[in-house]
JSON list of C-alpha atoms in Angstrom, two decimals:
[
{"chain": "A", "resi": 237, "resn": "UNK", "atom": "CA", "xyz": [-11.71, 7.86, 15.37]},
{"chain": "A", "resi": 238, "resn": "UNK", "atom": "CA", "xyz": [-10.86, 11.58, 14.41]},
{"chain": "A", "resi": 239, "resn": "UNK", "atom": "CA", "xyz": [-12.34, 12.74, 11.10]},
{"chain": "A", "resi": 240, "resn": "UNK", "atom": "CA", "xyz": [-11.74, 16.08, 8.91]},
{"chain": "A", "resi": 241, "resn": "UNK", "atom": "CA", "xyz": [-14.38, 18.64, 8.85]},
{"chain": "A", "resi": 242, "resn": "UNK", "atom": "CA", "xyz": [-16.02, 16.82, 5.93]},
{"chain": "A", "resi": 243, "resn": "UNK", "atom": "CA", "xyz": [-16.20, 13.66, 7.80]},
{"chain": "A", "resi": 244, "resn": "UNK", "atom": "CA", "xyz": [-13.35, 11.86, 5.93]},
{"chain": "A", "resi": 245, "resn": "UNK", "atom": "CA", "xyz": [-11.11, 9.63, 7.91]},
{"chain": "A", "resi": 246, "resn": "UNK", "atom": "CA", "xyz": [-7.45, 10.54, 8.06]},
{"chain": "A", "resi": 247, "resn": "UNK", "atom": "CA", "xyz": [-4.45, 8.98, 6.26]},
{"chain": "A", "resi": 248, "resn": "UNK", "atom": "CA", "xyz": [-1.08, 8.93, 7.93]},
{"chain": "A", "resi": 249, "resn": "UNK", "atom": "CA", "xyz": [2.04, 8.83, 5.35]},
{"chain": "A", "resi": 250, "resn": "UNK", "atom": "CA", "xyz": [5.07, 7.54, 6.90]},
{"chain": "A", "resi": 251, "resn": "UNK", "atom": "CA", "xyz": [7.83, 9.60, 5.25]},
{"chain": "A", "resi": 252, "resn": "UNK", "atom": "CA", "xyz": [11.21, 7.93, 4.37]},
{"chain": "A", "resi": 253, "resn": "UNK", "atom": "CA", "xyz": [12.79, 11.12, 3.53]},
{"chain": "A", "resi": 254, "resn": "UNK", "atom": "CA", "xyz": [14.00, 9.52, 0.24]},
{"chain": "A", "resi": 255, "resn": "UNK", "atom": "CA", "xyz": [14.27, 11.68, -2.79]},
{"chain": "A", "resi": 256, "resn": "UNK", "atom": "CA", "xyz": [11.93, 9.33, -4.94]},
{"chain": "A", "resi": 257, "resn": "UNK", "atom": "CA", "xyz": [9.26, 9.87, -2.27]},
{"chain": "A", "resi": 258, "resn": "UNK", "atom": "CA", "xyz": [9.29, 13.60, -2.55]},
{"chain": "A", "resi": 259, "resn": "UNK", "atom": "CA", "xyz": [6.59, 14.00, -5.13]},
{"chain": "A", "resi": 260, "resn": "UNK", "atom": "CA", "xyz": [4.16, 11.74, -3.47]},
{"chain": "A", "resi": 261, "resn": "UNK", "atom": "CA", "xyz": [4.75, 13.48, -0.15]},
{"chain": "A", "resi": 262, "resn": "UNK", "atom": "CA", "xyz": [4.27, 16.92, -1.81]},
{"chain": "A", "resi": 263, "resn": "UNK", "atom": "CA", "xyz": [1.02, 15.89, -3.21]},
{"chain": "A", "resi": 264, "resn": "UNK", "atom": "CA", "xyz": [-0.48, 14.26, -0.05]},
{"chain": "A", "resi": 265, "resn": "UNK", "atom": "CA", "xyz": [0.33, 17.36, 1.91]},
{"chain": "A", "resi": 266, "resn": "UNK", "atom": "CA", "xyz": [-2.19, 19.36, -0.18]},
{"chain": "A", "resi": 267, "resn": "UNK", "atom": "CA", "xyz": [-4.88, 17.16, 1.04]},
{"chain": "A", "resi": 268, "resn": "UNK", "atom": "CA", "xyz": [-6.63, 17.92, 4.57]},
{"chain": "A", "resi": 269, "resn": "UNK", "atom": "CA", "xyz": [-7.37, 14.31, 5.13]},
{"chain": "A", "resi": 270, "resn": "UNK", "atom": "CA", "xyz": [-3.54, 13.12, 4.74]},
{"chain": "A", "resi": 271, "resn": "UNK", "atom": "CA", "xyz": [-0.82, 13.82, 7.46]},
{"chain": "A", "resi": 272, "resn": "UNK", "atom": "CA", "xyz": [2.96, 13.15, 6.77]},
{"chain": "A", "resi": 273, "resn": "UNK", "atom": "CA", "xyz": [5.25, 12.03, 9.59]},
{"chain": "A", "resi": 274, "resn": "UNK", "atom": "CA", "xyz": [8.93, 11.35, 9.70]},
{"chain": "A", "resi": 275, "resn": "UNK", "atom": "CA", "xyz": [9.53, 7.62, 9.92]},
{"chain": "A", "resi": 276, "resn": "UNK", "atom": "CA", "xyz": [11.66, 8.10, 12.95]},
{"chain": "A", "resi": 277, "resn": "UNK", "atom": "CA", "xyz": [8.89, 9.82, 14.84]},
{"chain": "A", "resi": 278, "resn": "UNK", "atom": "CA", "xyz": [6.87, 6.69, 14.57]},
{"chain": "A", "resi": 279, "resn": "UNK", "atom": "CA", "xyz": [7.82, 5.01, 17.83]},
{"chain": "A", "resi": 280, "resn": "UNK", "atom": "CA", "xyz": [6.37, 8.11, 19.74]},
{"chain": "A", "resi": 281, "resn": "UNK", "atom": "CA", "xyz": [3.46, 8.91, 17.47]},
{"chain": "A", "resi": 282, "resn": "UNK", "atom": "CA", "xyz": [-0.09, 8.51, 18.66]},
{"chain": "A", "resi": 283, "resn": "UNK", "atom": "CA", "xyz": [-1.66, 6.59, 15.69]},
{"chain": "A", "resi": 284, "resn": "UNK", "atom": "CA", "xyz": [-5.18, 6.60, 17.03]},
{"chain": "A", "resi": 285, "resn": "UNK", "atom": "CA", "xyz": [-6.51, 9.50, 14.90]},
{"chain": "A", "resi": 286, "resn": "UNK", "atom": "CA", "xyz": [-5.67, 7.79, 11.68]},
{"chain": "A", "resi": 287, "resn": "UNK", "atom": "CA", "xyz": [-7.66, 5.28, 9.65]},
{"chain": "A", "resi": 288, "resn": "UNK", "atom": "CA", "xyz": [-4.83, 4.31, 7.35]},
{"chain": "A", "resi": 289, "resn": "UNK", "atom": "CA", "xyz": [-1.17, 4.07, 7.43]},
{"chain": "A", "resi": 290, "resn": "UNK", "atom": "CA", "xyz": [0.83, 4.27, 4.05]},
{"chain": "A", "resi": 291, "resn": "UNK", "atom": "CA", "xyz": [4.38, 2.97, 3.82]},
{"chain": "A", "resi": 292, "resn": "UNK", "atom": "CA", "xyz": [6.61, 2.98, 0.91]},
{"chain": "A", "resi": 293, "resn": "UNK", "atom": "CA", "xyz": [9.65, 1.01, -0.28]},
{"chain": "A", "resi": 294, "resn": "UNK", "atom": "CA", "xyz": [12.22, 3.21, 1.07]},
{"chain": "A", "resi": 295, "resn": "UNK", "atom": "CA", "xyz": [11.26, 3.17, 4.78]},
{"chain": "A", "resi": 296, "resn": "UNK", "atom": "CA", "xyz": [13.69, 1.91, 7.18]},
{"chain": "A", "resi": 297, "resn": "UNK", "atom": "CA", "xyz": [12.42, -1.61, 7.66]},
{"chain": "A", "resi": 298, "resn": "UNK", "atom": "CA", "xyz": [14.79, -2.31, 10.71]},
{"chain": "A", "resi": 299, "resn": "UNK", "atom": "CA", "xyz": [12.66, 0.41, 12.48]},
{"chain": "A", "resi": 300, "resn": "UNK", "atom": "CA", "xyz": [9.41, -1.16, 11.32]},
{"chain": "A", "resi": 301, "resn": "UNK", "atom": "CA", "xyz": [10.60, -4.41, 12.77]},
{"chain": "A", "resi": 302, "resn": "UNK", "atom": "CA", "xyz": [11.35, -2.83, 16.07]},
{"chain": "A", "resi": 303, "resn": "UNK", "atom": "CA", "xyz": [7.86, -1.12, 16.05]},
{"chain": "A", "resi": 304, "resn": "UNK", "atom": "CA", "xyz": [6.02, -4.33, 14.76]},
{"chain": "A", "resi": 305, "resn": "UNK", "atom": "CA", "xyz": [3.81, -4.51, 17.92]},
{"chain": "A", "resi": 306, "resn": "UNK", "atom": "CA", "xyz": [2.71, -0.92, 17.30]},
{"chain": "A", "resi": 307, "resn": "UNK", "atom": "CA", "xyz": [1.77, -1.86, 13.80]},
{"chain": "A", "resi": 308, "resn": "UNK", "atom": "CA", "xyz": [0.07, -5.00, 14.83]},
{"chain": "A", "resi": 309, "resn": "UNK", "atom": "CA", "xyz": [-2.04, -2.99, 17.39]},
{"chain": "A", "resi": 310, "resn": "UNK", "atom": "CA", "xyz": [-2.81, -0.33, 14.75]},
{"chain": "A", "resi": 311, "resn": "UNK", "atom": "CA", "xyz": [-4.29, -3.00, 12.47]},
{"chain": "A", "resi": 312, "resn": "UNK", "atom": "CA", "xyz": [-6.20, -4.83, 15.29]},
{"chain": "A", "resi": 313, "resn": "UNK", "atom": "CA", "xyz": [-8.10, -1.53, 15.88]},
{"chain": "A", "resi": 314, "resn": "UNK", "atom": "CA", "xyz": [-9.79, -1.99, 12.55]},
{"chain": "A", "resi": 315, "resn": "UNK", "atom": "CA", "xyz": [-7.61, 0.08, 10.56]},
{"chain": "A", "resi": 316, "resn": "UNK", "atom": "CA", "xyz": [-6.04, -0.18, 6.96]},
{"chain": "A", "resi": 317, "resn": "UNK", "atom": "CA", "xyz": [-2.19, -0.34, 6.17]},
{"chain": "A", "resi": 318, "resn": "UNK", "atom": "CA", "xyz": [-0.81, -0.09, 2.59]},
{"chain": "A", "resi": 319, "resn": "UNK", "atom": "CA", "xyz": [2.71, -1.13, 1.82]},
{"chain": "A", "resi": 320, "resn": "UNK", "atom": "CA", "xyz": [4.42, -0.69, -1.45]},
{"chain": "A", "resi": 321, "resn": "UNK", "atom": "CA", "xyz": [7.81, -2.11, -1.77]},
{"chain": "A", "resi": 322, "resn": "UNK", "atom": "CA", "xyz": [9.90, -5.19, -1.03]},
{"chain": "A", "resi": 323, "resn": "UNK", "atom": "CA", "xyz": [9.76, -6.75, 2.39]},
{"chain": "A", "resi": 324, "resn": "UNK", "atom": "CA", "xyz": [12.97, -8.06, 3.77]},
{"chain": "A", "resi": 325, "resn": "UNK", "atom": "CA", "xyz": [12.05, -8.38, 7.58]},
{"chain": "A", "resi": 326, "resn": "UNK", "atom": "CA", "xyz": [8.98, -9.78, 9.22]},
{"chain": "A", "resi": 327, "resn": "UNK", "atom": "CA", "xyz": [7.30, -6.58, 10.43]},
{"chain": "A", "resi": 328, "resn": "UNK", "atom": "CA", "xyz": [3.96, -6.74, 8.68]},
{"chain": "A", "resi": 329, "resn": "UNK", "atom": "CA", "xyz": [1.60, -9.42, 9.93]},
{"chain": "A", "resi": 330, "resn": "UNK", "atom": "CA", "xyz": [0.69, -12.29, 7.40]},
{"chain": "A", "resi": 331, "resn": "UNK", "atom": "CA", "xyz": [3.24, -11.02, 4.87]},
{"chain": "A", "resi": 332, "resn": "UNK", "atom": "CA", "xyz": [6.12, -13.01, 3.47]},
{"chain": "A", "resi": 333, "resn": "UNK", "atom": "CA", "xyz": [9.62, -11.82, 2.14]},
{"chain": "A", "resi": 334, "resn": "UNK", "atom": "CA", "xyz": [9.90, -10.31, -1.39]},
{"chain": "A", "resi": 335, "resn": "UNK", "atom": "CA", "xyz": [10.82, -12.74, -4.10]},
{"chain": "A", "resi": 336, "resn": "UNK", "atom": "CA", "xyz": [12.45, -11.18, -7.18]},
{"chain": "A", "resi": 337, "resn": "UNK", "atom": "CA", "xyz": [11.02, -12.26, -10.67]},
{"chain": "A", "resi": 338, "resn": "UNK", "atom": "CA", "xyz": [13.48, -14.32, -12.88]},
{"chain": "A", "resi": 339, "resn": "UNK", "atom": "CA", "xyz": [13.69, -12.12, -16.03]},
{"chain": "A", "resi": 340, "resn": "UNK", "atom": "CA", "xyz": [14.36, -13.62, -19.34]},
{"chain": "A", "resi": 341, "resn": "UNK", "atom": "CA", "xyz": [12.65, -10.81, -21.52]},
{"chain": "A", "resi": 342, "resn": "UNK", "atom": "CA", "xyz": [10.68, -7.63, -21.00]},
{"chain": "A", "resi": 343, "resn": "UNK", "atom": "CA", "xyz": [7.35, -9.60, -21.26]},
{"chain": "A", "resi": 344, "resn": "UNK", "atom": "CA", "xyz": [8.08, -11.25, -17.91]},
{"chain": "A", "resi": 345, "resn": "UNK", "atom": "CA", "xyz": [7.22, -7.90, -16.34]},
{"chain": "A", "resi": 346, "resn": "UNK", "atom": "CA", "xyz": [3.74, -7.79, -17.87]},
{"chain": "A", "resi": 347, "resn": "UNK", "atom": "CA", "xyz": [0.93, -7.02, -15.47]},
{"chain": "A", "resi": 348, "resn": "UNK", "atom": "CA", "xyz": [-2.41, -8.81, -15.59]},
{"chain": "A", "resi": 349, "resn": "UNK", "atom": "CA", "xyz": [-5.57, -7.89, -13.76]},
{"chain": "A", "resi": 350, "resn": "UNK", "atom": "CA", "xyz": [-6.66, -11.02, -11.91]},
{"chain": "A", "resi": 351, "resn": "UNK", "atom": "CA", "xyz": [-10.06, -9.66, -10.98]},
{"chain": "A", "resi": 352, "resn": "UNK", "atom": "CA", "xyz": [-11.79, -6.39, -11.37]},
{"chain": "A", "resi": 353, "resn": "UNK", "atom": "CA", "xyz": [-11.39, -3.98, -8.44]},
{"chain": "A", "resi": 354, "resn": "UNK", "atom": "CA", "xyz": [-12.22, -0.33, -7.74]},
{"chain": "A", "resi": 355, "resn": "UNK", "atom": "CA", "xyz": [-8.45, 0.60, -7.30]},
{"chain": "A", "resi": 356, "resn": "UNK", "atom": "CA", "xyz": [-7.69, -0.49, -10.83]},
{"chain": "A", "resi": 357, "resn": "UNK", "atom": "CA", "xyz": [-11.05, 0.45, -12.50]},
{"chain": "A", "resi": 358, "resn": "UNK", "atom": "CA", "xyz": [-10.38, 1.71, -16.04]},
{"chain": "A", "resi": 359, "resn": "UNK", "atom": "CA", "xyz": [-6.63, 1.20, -15.67]},
{"chain": "A", "resi": 360, "resn": "UNK", "atom": "CA", "xyz": [-4.91, -0.43, -18.83]},
{"chain": "A", "resi": 361, "resn": "UNK", "atom": "CA", "xyz": [-2.77, -3.31, -17.77]},
{"chain": "A", "resi": 362, "resn": "UNK", "atom": "CA", "xyz": [-0.19, -2.28, -20.64]},
{"chain": "A", "resi": 363, "resn": "UNK", "atom": "CA", "xyz": [0.12, 1.22, -19.31]},
{"chain": "A", "resi": 364, "resn": "UNK", "atom": "CA", "xyz": [0.84, -0.35, -15.89]},
{"chain": "A", "resi": 365, "resn": "UNK", "atom": "CA", "xyz": [3.59, -2.56, -17.36]},
{"chain": "A", "resi": 366, "resn": "UNK", "atom": "CA", "xyz": [5.26, -0.01, -19.78]},
{"chain": "A", "resi": 367, "resn": "UNK", "atom": "CA", "xyz": [6.58, 3.52, -18.77]},
{"chain": "A", "resi": 368, "resn": "UNK", "atom": "CA", "xyz": [7.81, 5.35, -21.94]},
{"chain": "A", "resi": 369, "resn": "UNK", "atom": "CA", "xyz": [8.20, 2.07, -23.65]},
{"chain": "A", "resi": 370, "resn": "UNK", "atom": "CA", "xyz": [10.23, 0.52, -20.74]},
{"chain": "A", "resi": 371, "resn": "UNK", "atom": "CA", "xyz": [8.82, -2.40, -18.68]},
{"chain": "A", "resi": 372, "resn": "UNK", "atom": "CA", "xyz": [9.62, -3.32, -15.09]},
{"chain": "A", "resi": 373, "resn": "UNK", "atom": "CA", "xyz": [8.92, -0.15, -13.21]},
{"chain": "A", "resi": 374, "resn": "UNK", "atom": "CA", "xyz": [5.52, -1.30, -11.80]},
{"chain": "A", "resi": 375, "resn": "UNK", "atom": "CA", "xyz": [6.65, -4.54, -10.18]},
{"chain": "A", "resi": 376, "resn": "UNK", "atom": "CA", "xyz": [9.64, -6.77, -10.44]},
{"chain": "A", "resi": 377, "resn": "UNK", "atom": "CA", "xyz": [8.60, -9.57, -8.03]},
{"chain": "A", "resi": 378, "resn": "UNK", "atom": "CA", "xyz": [6.18, -10.57, -5.57]},
{"chain": "A", "resi": 379, "resn": "UNK", "atom": "CA", "xyz": [5.31, -11.43, -1.89]},
{"chain": "A", "resi": 380, "resn": "UNK", "atom": "CA", "xyz": [4.08, -15.17, -1.27]},
{"chain": "A", "resi": 381, "resn": "UNK", "atom": "CA", "xyz": [0.27, -14.97, -0.30]},
{"chain": "A", "resi": 382, "resn": "UNK", "atom": "CA", "xyz": [-1.02, -15.24, 3.38]},
{"chain": "A", "resi": 383, "resn": "UNK", "atom": "CA", "xyz": [-4.11, -17.45, 3.72]},
{"chain": "A", "resi": 384, "resn": "UNK", "atom": "CA", "xyz": [-7.12, -16.25, 2.09]},
{"chain": "A", "resi": 385, "resn": "UNK", "atom": "CA", "xyz": [-5.58, -13.25, 0.45]},
{"chain": "A", "resi": 386, "resn": "UNK", "atom": "CA", "xyz": [-7.43, -11.52, -2.48]},
{"chain": "A", "resi": 387, "resn": "UNK", "atom": "CA", "xyz": [-5.24, -11.09, -5.41]},
{"chain": "A", "resi": 388, "resn": "UNK", "atom": "CA", "xyz": [-5.71, -8.09, -7.69]},
{"chain": "A", "resi": 389, "resn": "UNK", "atom": "CA", "xyz": [-2.69, -8.01, -10.10]},
{"chain": "A", "resi": 390, "resn": "UNK", "atom": "CA", "xyz": [-0.16, -10.62, -11.10]},
{"chain": "A", "resi": 391, "resn": "UNK", "atom": "CA", "xyz": [2.80, -11.27, -13.30]},
{"chain": "A", "resi": 392, "resn": "UNK", "atom": "CA", "xyz": [2.95, -13.64, -16.30]},
{"chain": "A", "resi": 393, "resn": "UNK", "atom": "CA", "xyz": [3.84, -16.61, -14.07]},
{"chain": "A", "resi": 394, "resn": "UNK", "atom": "CA", "xyz": [0.80, -16.09, -11.76]},
{"chain": "A", "resi": 395, "resn": "UNK", "atom": "CA", "xyz": [3.04, -14.31, -9.06]},
{"chain": "A", "resi": 396, "resn": "UNK", "atom": "CA", "xyz": [0.75, -12.04, -7.10]},
{"chain": "A", "resi": 397, "resn": "UNK", "atom": "CA", "xyz": [2.08, -8.52, -7.16]},
{"chain": "A", "resi": 398, "resn": "UNK", "atom": "CA", "xyz": [-0.89, -6.91, -5.36]},
{"chain": "A", "resi": 399, "resn": "UNK", "atom": "CA", "xyz": [-3.01, -8.47, -2.84]},
{"chain": "A", "resi": 400, "resn": "UNK", "atom": "CA", "xyz": [-5.58, -7.52, 0.00]},
{"chain": "A", "resi": 401, "resn": "UNK", "atom": "CA", "xyz": [-5.46, -9.45, 3.36]},
{"chain": "A", "resi": 402, "resn": "UNK", "atom": "CA", "xyz": [-8.36, -9.20, 5.65]},
{"chain": "A", "resi": 403, "resn": "UNK", "atom": "CA", "xyz": [-7.56, -12.24, 7.87]},
{"chain": "A", "resi": 404, "resn": "UNK", "atom": "CA", "xyz": [-4.15, -11.84, 9.33]},
{"chain": "A", "resi": 405, "resn": "UNK", "atom": "CA", "xyz": [-5.38, -9.20, 11.66]},
{"chain": "A", "resi": 406, "resn": "UNK", "atom": "CA", "xyz": [-8.73, -7.35, 12.58]},
{"chain": "A", "resi": 407, "resn": "UNK", "atom": "CA", "xyz": [-7.99, -4.69, 9.79]},
{"chain": "A", "resi": 408, "resn": "UNK", "atom": "CA", "xyz": [-7.11, -4.74, 6.23]},
{"chain": "A", "resi": 409, "resn": "UNK", "atom": "CA", "xyz": [-3.55, -4.90, 4.72]},
{"chain": "A", "resi": 410, "resn": "UNK", "atom": "CA", "xyz": [-2.89, -4.15, 1.15]},
{"chain": "A", "resi": 411, "resn": "UNK", "atom": "CA", "xyz": [0.56, -5.11, -0.25]},
{"chain": "A", "resi": 412, "resn": "UNK", "atom": "CA", "xyz": [2.00, -4.10, -3.59]},
{"chain": "A", "resi": 413, "resn": "UNK", "atom": "CA", "xyz": [5.35, -5.23, -4.64]},
{"chain": "A", "resi": 414, "resn": "UNK", "atom": "CA", "xyz": [6.52, -2.13, -6.47]},
{"chain": "A", "resi": 415, "resn": "UNK", "atom": "CA", "xyz": [6.55, 1.68, -6.10]},
{"chain": "A", "resi": 416, "resn": "UNK", "atom": "CA", "xyz": [4.12, 3.58, -3.91]},
{"chain": "A", "resi": 417, "resn": "UNK", "atom": "CA", "xyz": [0.53, 3.19, -5.40]},
{"chain": "A", "resi": 418, "resn": "UNK", "atom": "CA", "xyz": [-0.15, 6.69, -4.17]},
{"chain": "A", "resi": 419, "resn": "UNK", "atom": "CA", "xyz": [2.45, 8.12, -6.61]},
{"chain": "A", "resi": 420, "resn": "UNK", "atom": "CA", "xyz": [0.18, 7.07, -9.57]},
{"chain": "A", "resi": 421, "resn": "UNK", "atom": "CA", "xyz": [-1.94, 10.14, -9.55]},
{"chain": "A", "resi": 422, "resn": "UNK", "atom": "CA", "xyz": [-2.64, 12.82, -12.17]},
{"chain": "A", "resi": 423, "resn": "UNK", "atom": "CA", "xyz": [-0.60, 11.26, -14.79]},
{"chain": "A", "resi": 424, "resn": "UNK", "atom": "CA", "xyz": [-1.53, 11.32, -18.47]},
{"chain": "A", "resi": 425, "resn": "UNK", "atom": "CA", "xyz": [-2.22, 7.52, -18.92]},
{"chain": "A", "resi": 426, "resn": "UNK", "atom": "CA", "xyz": [-4.84, 5.59, -17.17]},
{"chain": "A", "resi": 427, "resn": "UNK", "atom": "CA", "xyz": [-2.41, 4.67, -14.38]},
{"chain": "A", "resi": 428, "resn": "UNK", "atom": "CA", "xyz": [-3.08, 8.20, -13.21]},
{"chain": "A", "resi": 429, "resn": "UNK", "atom": "CA", "xyz": [-6.50, 7.02, -11.98]},
{"chain": "A", "resi": 430, "resn": "UNK", "atom": "CA", "xyz": [-4.82, 4.72, -9.23]},
{"chain": "A", "resi": 431, "resn": "UNK", "atom": "CA", "xyz": [-3.94, 7.14, -6.61]},
{"chain": "A", "resi": 432, "resn": "UNK", "atom": "CA", "xyz": [-7.33, 8.69, -6.16]},
{"chain": "A", "resi": 433, "resn": "UNK", "atom": "CA", "xyz": [-9.14, 5.39, -6.66]},
{"chain": "A", "resi": 434, "resn": "UNK", "atom": "CA", "xyz": [-6.97, 3.80, -3.97]},
{"chain": "A", "resi": 435, "resn": "UNK", "atom": "CA", "xyz": [-7.84, 6.56, -1.53]},
{"chain": "A", "resi": 436, "resn": "UNK", "atom": "CA", "xyz": [-11.64, 6.19, -2.31]},
{"chain": "A", "resi": 437, "resn": "UNK", "atom": "CA", "xyz": [-11.36, 2.40, -1.83]},
{"chain": "A", "resi": 438, "resn": "UNK", "atom": "CA", "xyz": [-9.44, 2.92, 1.53]},
{"chain": "A", "resi": 439, "resn": "UNK", "atom": "CA", "xyz": [-12.20, 5.14, 2.90]},
{"chain": "A", "resi": 440, "resn": "UNK", "atom": "CA", "xyz": [-14.91, 2.65, 1.92]},
{"chain": "A", "resi": 441, "resn": "UNK", "atom": "CA", "xyz": [-12.82, -0.22, 3.33]},
{"chain": "A", "resi": 442, "resn": "UNK", "atom": "CA", "xyz": [-12.33, 1.57, 6.66]},
{"chain": "A", "resi": 443, "resn": "UNK", "atom": "CA", "xyz": [-16.04, 2.16, 7.01]},
{"chain": "A", "resi": 444, "resn": "UNK", "atom": "CA", "xyz": [-16.84, -1.41, 6.18]},
{"chain": "A", "resi": 445, "resn": "UNK", "atom": "CA", "xyz": [-14.39, -2.63, 8.94]},
{"chain": "A", "resi": 446, "resn": "UNK", "atom": "CA", "xyz": [-15.96, -0.29, 11.56]},
{"chain": "A", "resi": 447, "resn": "UNK", "atom": "CA", "xyz": [-19.33, -1.49, 10.41]},
{"chain": "A", "resi": 448, "resn": "UNK", "atom": "CA", "xyz": [-18.48, -5.09, 10.85]},
{"chain": "A", "resi": 449, "resn": "UNK", "atom": "CA", "xyz": [-16.96, -4.42, 14.24]},
{"chain": "A", "resi": 450, "resn": "UNK", "atom": "CA", "xyz": [-20.17, -2.64, 15.49]},
{"chain": "A", "resi": 451, "resn": "UNK", "atom": "CA", "xyz": [-22.16, -5.67, 14.57]},
{"chain": "A", "resi": 452, "resn": "UNK", "atom": "CA", "xyz": [-20.09, -8.29, 16.25]}
]
């Protein structure tokens, strides 16, 4: 596993090229532990130097479906994959297709913390729910859970909008049914904590996977 000079494992950000991904991509390019690749370079890309693959809602899922074996192999090497978005093809192990939330009022978008977790430490659920007084930006539906998944956040009906899956592969998958969690960084509200806390959690999760692998 290749590390940065500081010993930090690498992230690879799969760039969809979409306008709405630009801010996140520009921010990650500033870090020496984050590498950005064009999504259409994925089939030929050597993923072995990276500890975590980050994929957002705007990526070409037809391409990911074609490359599902490569994604499976990446995870079975004890890596981490973070997907934020709405799945409509079965390219991610253990994951189910996105189910939109039936909305009757703005309160149907309210986010609840199911259990405390380092990614959302100190983050106010109301500030996840509302952006400038408007709800629905953070999540508008869910993905049905794989077996033994750990649910972090939910909508009012108990729909799991953010979960961790450590059982479908030999790695760890984090699925969030909304915008790229890495984009929540440096903002004025408490949601600005999410991006950096997610990166810190990912590093620790990768190290924990590697430690378990060495003891088997």
